PDB file of C-alpha atoms in Angstrom:
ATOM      1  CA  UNK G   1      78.215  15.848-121.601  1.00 92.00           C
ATOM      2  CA  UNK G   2      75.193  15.528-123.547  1.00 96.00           C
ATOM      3  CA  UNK G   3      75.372  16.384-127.260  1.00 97.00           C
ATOM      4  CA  UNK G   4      72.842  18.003-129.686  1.00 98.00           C
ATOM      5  CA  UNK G   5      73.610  17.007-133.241  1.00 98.00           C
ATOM      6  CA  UNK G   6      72.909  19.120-136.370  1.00 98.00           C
ATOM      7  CA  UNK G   7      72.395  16.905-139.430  1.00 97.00           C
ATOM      8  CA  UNK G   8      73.445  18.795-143.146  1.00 94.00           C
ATOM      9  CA  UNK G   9      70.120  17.950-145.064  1.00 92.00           C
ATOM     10  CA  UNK G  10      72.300  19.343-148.027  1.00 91.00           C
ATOM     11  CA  UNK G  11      76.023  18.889-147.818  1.00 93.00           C
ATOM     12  CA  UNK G  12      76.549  19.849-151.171  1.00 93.00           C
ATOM     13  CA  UNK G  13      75.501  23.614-150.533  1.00 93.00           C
ATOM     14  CA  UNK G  14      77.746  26.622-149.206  1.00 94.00           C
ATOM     15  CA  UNK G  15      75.721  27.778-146.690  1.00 95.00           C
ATOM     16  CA  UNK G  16      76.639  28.816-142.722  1.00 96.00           C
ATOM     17  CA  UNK G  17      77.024  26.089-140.253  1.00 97.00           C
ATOM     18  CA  UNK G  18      75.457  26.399-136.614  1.00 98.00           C
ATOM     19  CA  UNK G  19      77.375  27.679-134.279  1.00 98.00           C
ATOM     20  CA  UNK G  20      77.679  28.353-130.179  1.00 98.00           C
ATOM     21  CA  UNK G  21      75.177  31.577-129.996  1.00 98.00           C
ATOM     22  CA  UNK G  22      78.666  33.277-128.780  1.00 96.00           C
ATOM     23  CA  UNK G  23      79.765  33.564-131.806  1.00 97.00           C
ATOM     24  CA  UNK G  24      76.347  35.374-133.356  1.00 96.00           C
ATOM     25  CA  UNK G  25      76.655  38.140-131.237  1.00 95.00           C
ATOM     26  CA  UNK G  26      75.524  40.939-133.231  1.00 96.00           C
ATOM     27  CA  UNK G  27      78.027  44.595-133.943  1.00 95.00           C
ATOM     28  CA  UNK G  28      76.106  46.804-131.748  1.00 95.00           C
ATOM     29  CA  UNK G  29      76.733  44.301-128.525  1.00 95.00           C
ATOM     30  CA  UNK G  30      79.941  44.095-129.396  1.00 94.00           C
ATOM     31  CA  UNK G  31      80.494  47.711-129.862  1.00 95.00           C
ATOM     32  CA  UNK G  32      78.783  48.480-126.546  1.00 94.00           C
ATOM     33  CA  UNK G  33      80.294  49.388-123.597  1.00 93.00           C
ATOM     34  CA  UNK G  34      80.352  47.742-119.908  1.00 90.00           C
ATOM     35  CA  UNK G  35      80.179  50.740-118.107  1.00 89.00           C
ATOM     36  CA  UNK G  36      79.527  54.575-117.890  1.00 91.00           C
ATOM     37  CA  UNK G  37      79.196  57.817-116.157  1.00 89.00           C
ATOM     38  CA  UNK G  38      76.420  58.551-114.308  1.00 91.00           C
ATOM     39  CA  UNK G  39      76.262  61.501-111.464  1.00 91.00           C
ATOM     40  CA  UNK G  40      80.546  60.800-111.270  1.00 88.00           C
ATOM     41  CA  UNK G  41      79.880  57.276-110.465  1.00 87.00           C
ATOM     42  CA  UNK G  42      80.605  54.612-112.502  1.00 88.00           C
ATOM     43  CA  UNK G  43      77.752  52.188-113.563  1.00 86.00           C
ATOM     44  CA  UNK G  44      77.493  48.830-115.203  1.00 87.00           C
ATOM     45  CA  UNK G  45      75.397  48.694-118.653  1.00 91.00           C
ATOM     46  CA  UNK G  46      73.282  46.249-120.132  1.00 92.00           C
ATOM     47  CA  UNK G  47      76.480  44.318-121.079  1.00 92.00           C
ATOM     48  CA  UNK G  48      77.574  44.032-117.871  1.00 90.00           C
ATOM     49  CA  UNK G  49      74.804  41.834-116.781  1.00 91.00           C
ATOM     50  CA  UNK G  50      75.568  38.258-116.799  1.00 93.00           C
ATOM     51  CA  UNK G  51      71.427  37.469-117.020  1.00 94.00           C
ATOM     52  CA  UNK G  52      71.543  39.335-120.375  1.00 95.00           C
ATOM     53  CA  UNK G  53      74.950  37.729-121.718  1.00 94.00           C
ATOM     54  CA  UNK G  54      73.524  34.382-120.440  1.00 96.00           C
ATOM     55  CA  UNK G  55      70.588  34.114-122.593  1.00 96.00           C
ATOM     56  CA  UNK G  56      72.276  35.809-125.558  1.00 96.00           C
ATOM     57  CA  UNK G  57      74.640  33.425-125.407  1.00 96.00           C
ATOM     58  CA  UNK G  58      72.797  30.642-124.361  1.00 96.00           C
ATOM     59  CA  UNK G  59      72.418  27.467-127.285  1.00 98.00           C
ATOM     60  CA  UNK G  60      73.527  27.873-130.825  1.00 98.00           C
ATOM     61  CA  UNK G  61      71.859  29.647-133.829  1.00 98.00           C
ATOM     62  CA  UNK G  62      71.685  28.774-136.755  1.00 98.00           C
ATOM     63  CA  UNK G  63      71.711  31.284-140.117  1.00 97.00           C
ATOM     64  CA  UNK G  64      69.785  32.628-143.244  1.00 96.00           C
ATOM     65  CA  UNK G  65      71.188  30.297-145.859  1.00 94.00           C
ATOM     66  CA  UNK G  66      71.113  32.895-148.677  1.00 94.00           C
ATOM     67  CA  UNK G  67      70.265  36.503-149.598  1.00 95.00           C
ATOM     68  CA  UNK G  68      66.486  36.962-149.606  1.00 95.00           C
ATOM     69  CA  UNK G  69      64.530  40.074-150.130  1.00 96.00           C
ATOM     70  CA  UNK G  70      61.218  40.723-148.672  1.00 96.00           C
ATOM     71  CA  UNK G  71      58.747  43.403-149.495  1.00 97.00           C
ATOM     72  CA  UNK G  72      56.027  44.015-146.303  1.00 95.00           C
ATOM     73  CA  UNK G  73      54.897  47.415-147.376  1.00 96.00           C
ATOM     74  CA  UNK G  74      51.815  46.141-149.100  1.00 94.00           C
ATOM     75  CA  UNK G  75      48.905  43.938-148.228  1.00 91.00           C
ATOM     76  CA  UNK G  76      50.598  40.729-149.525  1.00 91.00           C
ATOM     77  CA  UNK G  77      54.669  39.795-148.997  1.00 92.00           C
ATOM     78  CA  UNK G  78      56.661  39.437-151.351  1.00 93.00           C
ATOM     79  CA  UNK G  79      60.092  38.349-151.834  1.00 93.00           C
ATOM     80  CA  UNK G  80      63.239  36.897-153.540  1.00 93.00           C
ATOM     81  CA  UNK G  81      66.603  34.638-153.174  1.00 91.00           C
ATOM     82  CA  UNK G  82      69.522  34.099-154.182  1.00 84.00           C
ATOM     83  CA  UNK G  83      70.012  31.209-155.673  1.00 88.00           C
ATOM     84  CA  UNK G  84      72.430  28.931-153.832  1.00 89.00           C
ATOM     85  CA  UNK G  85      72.513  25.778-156.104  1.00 90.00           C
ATOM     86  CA  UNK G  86      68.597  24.489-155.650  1.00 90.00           C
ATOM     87  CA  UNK G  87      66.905  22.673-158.316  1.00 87.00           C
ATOM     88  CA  UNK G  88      63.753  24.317-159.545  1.00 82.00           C
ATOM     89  CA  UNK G  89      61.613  22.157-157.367  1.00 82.00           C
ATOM     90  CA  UNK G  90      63.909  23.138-154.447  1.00 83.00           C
ATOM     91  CA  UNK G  91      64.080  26.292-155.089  1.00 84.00           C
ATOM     92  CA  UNK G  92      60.049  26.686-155.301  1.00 81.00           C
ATOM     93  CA  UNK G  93      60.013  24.628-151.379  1.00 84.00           C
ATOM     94  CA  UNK G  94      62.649  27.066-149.680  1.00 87.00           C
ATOM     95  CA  UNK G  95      60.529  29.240-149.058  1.00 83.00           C
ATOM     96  CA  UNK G  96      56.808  28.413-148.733  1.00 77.00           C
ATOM     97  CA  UNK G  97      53.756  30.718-147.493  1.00 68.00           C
ATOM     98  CA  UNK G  98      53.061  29.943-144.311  1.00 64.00           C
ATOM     99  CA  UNK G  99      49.386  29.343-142.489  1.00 65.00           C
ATOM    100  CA  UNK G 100      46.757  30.947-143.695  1.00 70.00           C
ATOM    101  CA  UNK G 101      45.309  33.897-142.201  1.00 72.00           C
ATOM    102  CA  UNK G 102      42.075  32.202-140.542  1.00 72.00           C
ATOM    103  CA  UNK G 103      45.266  30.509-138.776  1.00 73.00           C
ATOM    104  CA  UNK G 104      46.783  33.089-136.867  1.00 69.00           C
ATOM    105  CA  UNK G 105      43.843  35.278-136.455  1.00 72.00           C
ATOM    106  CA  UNK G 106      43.418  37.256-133.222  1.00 72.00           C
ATOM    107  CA  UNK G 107      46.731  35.960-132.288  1.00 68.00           C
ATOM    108  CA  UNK G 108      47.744  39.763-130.197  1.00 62.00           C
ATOM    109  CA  UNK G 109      51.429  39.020-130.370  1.00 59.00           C
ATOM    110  CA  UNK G 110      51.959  39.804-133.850  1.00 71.00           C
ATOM    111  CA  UNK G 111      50.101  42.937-134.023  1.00 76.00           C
ATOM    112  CA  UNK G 112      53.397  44.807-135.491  1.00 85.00           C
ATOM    113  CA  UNK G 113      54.071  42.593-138.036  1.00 91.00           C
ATOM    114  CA  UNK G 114      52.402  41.749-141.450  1.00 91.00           C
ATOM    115  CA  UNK G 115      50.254  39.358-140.926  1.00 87.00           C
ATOM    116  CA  UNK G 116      51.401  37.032-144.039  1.00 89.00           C
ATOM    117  CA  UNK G 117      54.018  34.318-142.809  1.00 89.00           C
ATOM    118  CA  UNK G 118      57.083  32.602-144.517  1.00 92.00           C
ATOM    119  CA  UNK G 119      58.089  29.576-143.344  1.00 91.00           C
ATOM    120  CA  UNK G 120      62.278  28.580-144.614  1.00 93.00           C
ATOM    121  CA  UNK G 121      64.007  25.977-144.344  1.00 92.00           C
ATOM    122  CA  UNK G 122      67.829  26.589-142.902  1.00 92.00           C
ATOM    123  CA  UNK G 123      68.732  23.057-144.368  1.00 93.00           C
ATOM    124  CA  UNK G 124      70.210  21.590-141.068  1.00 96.00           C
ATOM    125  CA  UNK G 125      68.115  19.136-138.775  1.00 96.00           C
ATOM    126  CA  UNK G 126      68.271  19.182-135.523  1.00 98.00           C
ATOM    127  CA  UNK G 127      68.244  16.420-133.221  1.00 98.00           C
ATOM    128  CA  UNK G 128      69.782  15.354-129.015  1.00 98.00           C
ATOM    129  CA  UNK G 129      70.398  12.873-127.309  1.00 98.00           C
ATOM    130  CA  UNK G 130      67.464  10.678-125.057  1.00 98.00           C
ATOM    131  CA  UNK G 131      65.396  12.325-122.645  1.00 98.00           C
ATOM    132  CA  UNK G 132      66.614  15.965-124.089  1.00 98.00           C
ATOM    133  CA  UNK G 133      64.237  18.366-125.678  1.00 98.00           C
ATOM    134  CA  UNK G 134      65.218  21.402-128.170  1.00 98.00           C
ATOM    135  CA  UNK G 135      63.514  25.189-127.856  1.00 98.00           C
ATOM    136  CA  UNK G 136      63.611  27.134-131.282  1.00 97.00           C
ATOM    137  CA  UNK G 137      63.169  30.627-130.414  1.00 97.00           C
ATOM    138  CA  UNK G 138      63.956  34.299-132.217  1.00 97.00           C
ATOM    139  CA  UNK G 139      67.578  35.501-131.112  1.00 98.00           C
ATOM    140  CA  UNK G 140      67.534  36.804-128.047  1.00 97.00           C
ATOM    141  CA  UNK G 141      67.506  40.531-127.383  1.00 96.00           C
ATOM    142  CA  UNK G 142      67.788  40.703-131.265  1.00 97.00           C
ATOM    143  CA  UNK G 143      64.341  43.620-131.647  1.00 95.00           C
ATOM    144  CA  UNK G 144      66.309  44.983-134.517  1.00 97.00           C
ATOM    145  CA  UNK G 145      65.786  42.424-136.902  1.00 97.00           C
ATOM    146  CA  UNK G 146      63.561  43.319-139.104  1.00 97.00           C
ATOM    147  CA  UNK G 147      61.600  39.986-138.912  1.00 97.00           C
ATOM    148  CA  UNK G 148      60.737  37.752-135.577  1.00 95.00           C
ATOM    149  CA  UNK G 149      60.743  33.918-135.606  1.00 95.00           C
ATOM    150  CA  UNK G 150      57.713  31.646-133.823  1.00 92.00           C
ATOM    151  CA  UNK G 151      59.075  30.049-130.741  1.00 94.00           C
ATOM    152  CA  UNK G 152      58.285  26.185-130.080  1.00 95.00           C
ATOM    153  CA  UNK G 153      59.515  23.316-128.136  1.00 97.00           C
ATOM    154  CA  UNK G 154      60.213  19.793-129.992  1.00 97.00           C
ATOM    155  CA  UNK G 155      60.919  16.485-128.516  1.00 98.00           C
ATOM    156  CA  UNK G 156      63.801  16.126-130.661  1.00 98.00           C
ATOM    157  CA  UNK G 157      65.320  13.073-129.108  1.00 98.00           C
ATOM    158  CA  UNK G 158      61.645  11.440-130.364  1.00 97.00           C
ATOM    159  CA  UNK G 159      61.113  13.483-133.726  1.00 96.00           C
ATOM    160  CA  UNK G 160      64.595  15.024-135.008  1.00 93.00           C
ATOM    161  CA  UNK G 161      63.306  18.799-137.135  1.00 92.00           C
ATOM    162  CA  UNK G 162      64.045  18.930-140.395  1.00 88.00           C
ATOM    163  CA  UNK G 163      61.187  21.543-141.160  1.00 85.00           C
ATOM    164  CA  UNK G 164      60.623  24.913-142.321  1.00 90.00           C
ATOM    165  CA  UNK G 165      60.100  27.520-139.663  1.00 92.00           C
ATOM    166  CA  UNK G 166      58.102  30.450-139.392  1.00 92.00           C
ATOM    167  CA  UNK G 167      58.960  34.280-139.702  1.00 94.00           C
ATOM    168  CA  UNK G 168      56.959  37.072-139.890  1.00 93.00           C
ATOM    169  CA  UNK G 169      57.939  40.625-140.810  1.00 95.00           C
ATOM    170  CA  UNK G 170      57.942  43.814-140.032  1.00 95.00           C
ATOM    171  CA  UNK G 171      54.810  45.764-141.242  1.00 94.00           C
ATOM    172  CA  UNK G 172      56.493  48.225-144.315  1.00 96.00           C
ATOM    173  CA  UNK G 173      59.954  46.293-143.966  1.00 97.00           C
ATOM    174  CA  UNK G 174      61.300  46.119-147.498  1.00 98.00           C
ATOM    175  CA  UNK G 175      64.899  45.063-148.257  1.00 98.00           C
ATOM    176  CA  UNK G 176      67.636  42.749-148.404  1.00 97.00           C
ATOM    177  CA  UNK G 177      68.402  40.377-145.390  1.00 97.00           C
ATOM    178  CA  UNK G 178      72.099  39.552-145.864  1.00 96.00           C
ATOM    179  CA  UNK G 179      73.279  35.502-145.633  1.00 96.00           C
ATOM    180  CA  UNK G 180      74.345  35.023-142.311  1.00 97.00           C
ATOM    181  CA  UNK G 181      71.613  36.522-140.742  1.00 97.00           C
ATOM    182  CA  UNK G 182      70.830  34.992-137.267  1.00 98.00           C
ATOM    183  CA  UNK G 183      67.847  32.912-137.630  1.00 97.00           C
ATOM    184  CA  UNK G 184      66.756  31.361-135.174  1.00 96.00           C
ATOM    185  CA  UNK G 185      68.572  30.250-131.369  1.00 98.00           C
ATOM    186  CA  UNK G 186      68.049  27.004-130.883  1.00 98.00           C
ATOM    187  CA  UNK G 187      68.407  26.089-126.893  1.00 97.00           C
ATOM    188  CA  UNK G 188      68.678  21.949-125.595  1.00 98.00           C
ATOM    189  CA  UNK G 189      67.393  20.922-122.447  1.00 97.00           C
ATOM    190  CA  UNK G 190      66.958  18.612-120.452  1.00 97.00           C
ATOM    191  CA  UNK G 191      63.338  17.118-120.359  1.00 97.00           C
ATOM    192  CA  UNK G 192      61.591  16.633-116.432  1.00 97.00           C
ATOM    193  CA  UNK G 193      58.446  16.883-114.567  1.00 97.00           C
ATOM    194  CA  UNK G 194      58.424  19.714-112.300  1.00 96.00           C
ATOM    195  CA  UNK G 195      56.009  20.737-109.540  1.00 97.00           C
ATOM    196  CA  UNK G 196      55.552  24.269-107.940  1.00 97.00           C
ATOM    197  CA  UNK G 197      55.099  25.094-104.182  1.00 97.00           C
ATOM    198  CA  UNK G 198      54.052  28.621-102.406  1.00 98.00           C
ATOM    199  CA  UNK G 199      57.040  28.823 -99.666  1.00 97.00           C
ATOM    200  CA  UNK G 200      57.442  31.645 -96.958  1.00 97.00           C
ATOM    201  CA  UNK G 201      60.649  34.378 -97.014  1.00 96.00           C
ATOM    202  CA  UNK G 202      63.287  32.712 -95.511  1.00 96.00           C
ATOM    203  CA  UNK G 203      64.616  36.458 -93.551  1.00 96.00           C
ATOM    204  CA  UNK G 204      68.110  34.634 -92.527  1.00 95.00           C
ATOM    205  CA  UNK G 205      69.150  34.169 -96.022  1.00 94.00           C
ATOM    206  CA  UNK G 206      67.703  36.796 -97.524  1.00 94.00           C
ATOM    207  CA  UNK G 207      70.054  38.582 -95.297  1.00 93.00           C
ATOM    208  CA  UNK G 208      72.774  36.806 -96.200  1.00 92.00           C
ATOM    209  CA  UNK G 209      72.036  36.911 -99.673  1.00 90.00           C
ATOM    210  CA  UNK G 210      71.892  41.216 -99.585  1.00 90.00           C
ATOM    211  CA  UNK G 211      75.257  41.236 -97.605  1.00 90.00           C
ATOM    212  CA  UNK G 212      76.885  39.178-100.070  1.00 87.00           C
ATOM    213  CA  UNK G 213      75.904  41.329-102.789  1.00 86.00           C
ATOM    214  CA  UNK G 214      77.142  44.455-101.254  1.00 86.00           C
ATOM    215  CA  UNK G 215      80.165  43.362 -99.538  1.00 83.00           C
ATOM    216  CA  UNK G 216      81.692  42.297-103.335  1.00 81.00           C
ATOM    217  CA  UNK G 217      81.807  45.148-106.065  1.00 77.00           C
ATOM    218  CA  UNK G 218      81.652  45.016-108.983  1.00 80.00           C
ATOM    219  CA  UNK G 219      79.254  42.569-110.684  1.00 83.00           C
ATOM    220  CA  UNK G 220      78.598  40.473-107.084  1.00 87.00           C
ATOM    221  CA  UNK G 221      76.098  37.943-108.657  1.00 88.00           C
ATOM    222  CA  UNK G 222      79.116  37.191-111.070  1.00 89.00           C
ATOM    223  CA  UNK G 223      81.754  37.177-108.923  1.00 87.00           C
ATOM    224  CA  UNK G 224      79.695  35.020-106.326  1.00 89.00           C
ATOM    225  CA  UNK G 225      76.470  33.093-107.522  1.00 90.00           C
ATOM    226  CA  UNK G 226      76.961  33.072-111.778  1.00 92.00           C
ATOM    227  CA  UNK G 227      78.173  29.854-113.353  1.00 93.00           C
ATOM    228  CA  UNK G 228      79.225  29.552-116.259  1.00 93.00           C
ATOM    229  CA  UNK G 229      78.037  27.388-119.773  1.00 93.00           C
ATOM    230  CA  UNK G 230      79.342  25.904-121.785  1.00 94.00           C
ATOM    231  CA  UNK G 231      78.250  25.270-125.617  1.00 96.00           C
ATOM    232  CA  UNK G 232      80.524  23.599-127.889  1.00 94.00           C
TER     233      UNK G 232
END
């Protein structure tokens, strides 16, 4: 089994280790139910799909290191920490401004948020084993956070991360964002060339594939297709 390693830059501070994303699953997933009423039938939710359990699940995530409050109601951000045991040149590097404006510019996807960046550091690097590469991406299905990280892909079996990464914010967001705080998911994989190819409907299994799925009930991709991962 190939292994992903997380390195403590700082051993000496109390802050969250990484963990399997299956253990970051936030309250409201939790608290959610698998199925419910609808026209006296009953019906499978969101939670009941194993596509969106998959991806919330999939990798490990790693977590805000401290309690830091950030102010995106005006035209600059603000914020503040908790002090966790940095040195005063530490403490001034935790958090840094990120790019500068000019940077990210016309960049559509970030239209909601302020457009000032922070880029933290979580204090863990990150590195795998040959020939595997990592993807750092916001939590999955996690909209209610009231910040979104930049997704990127690293060769980390070249360059292991220890870097900052970069947030941005809600626009008007101001308040506390609790240690613990899901970061970032952080997903390994294995590094190959692919190549694409336009193929016609093969009817026969797309047959088979439709009677399969009705003939099992419930959850039939599940119960017939789904595999499952595993992230230790």
């Amino acid at each position: 089994m190939p292994k992903i390693y997380f390195e403590q830059i700082r051993p000496d501070l109390d802050i969250p280790k990484p963990t399997p994303s299956s253990y970051s699953a936030p309250d409201w997933w939790k608290e959610m139910d698998r199925y419910v009423m609808h026209n006296f039938k009953r019906i499978g939710t969101a939670k009941n799909c194993p596509g969106i359990s998959d991806i919330m699940y999939s990798g490990y995530t790693l977590y805000l290191p401290t309690d830091i409050y950030v102010d995106a109601s005006g035209s600059y951000i603000k914020y503040e920490f908790e002090n966790f045991g940095l040195s005063k040149e530490e403490q001034s590097s935790f958090i840094m401004g990120g790019h500068i404006r000019m940077q990210t510019r016309g960049y559509e996807a970030m239209q909601d948020f302020h457009p000032d960046i922070l880029k933290i550091q979580t204090f863990w690097g990150v590195s795998t084993d040959s020939g595997y590469s990592t993807m750092f991406t916001h939590p999955w299905h996690r909209m209610e956070l009231p910040f979104y990280t930049s997704s990127a892909i690293v060769d980390t079996d070249n360059l292991p991360t220890r870097s900052h990464y970069n947030f941005y914010f809600k626009k008007g967001f101001a308040g506390v964002i609790p240690k613990g705080t899901p970061m970032l998911q952080v997903f390994p994989y294995k590094r190959e060339s692919w190549e694409s190819e336009i193929v016609q409907t093969d009817v026969e299994k797309v047959k088979e594939v439709d009677f399969n799925l009705t003939k099992v009930s419930p959850n039939p991709y599940k119960r017939i297709y789904w595999e499952r991962k595993k992230y230790r």
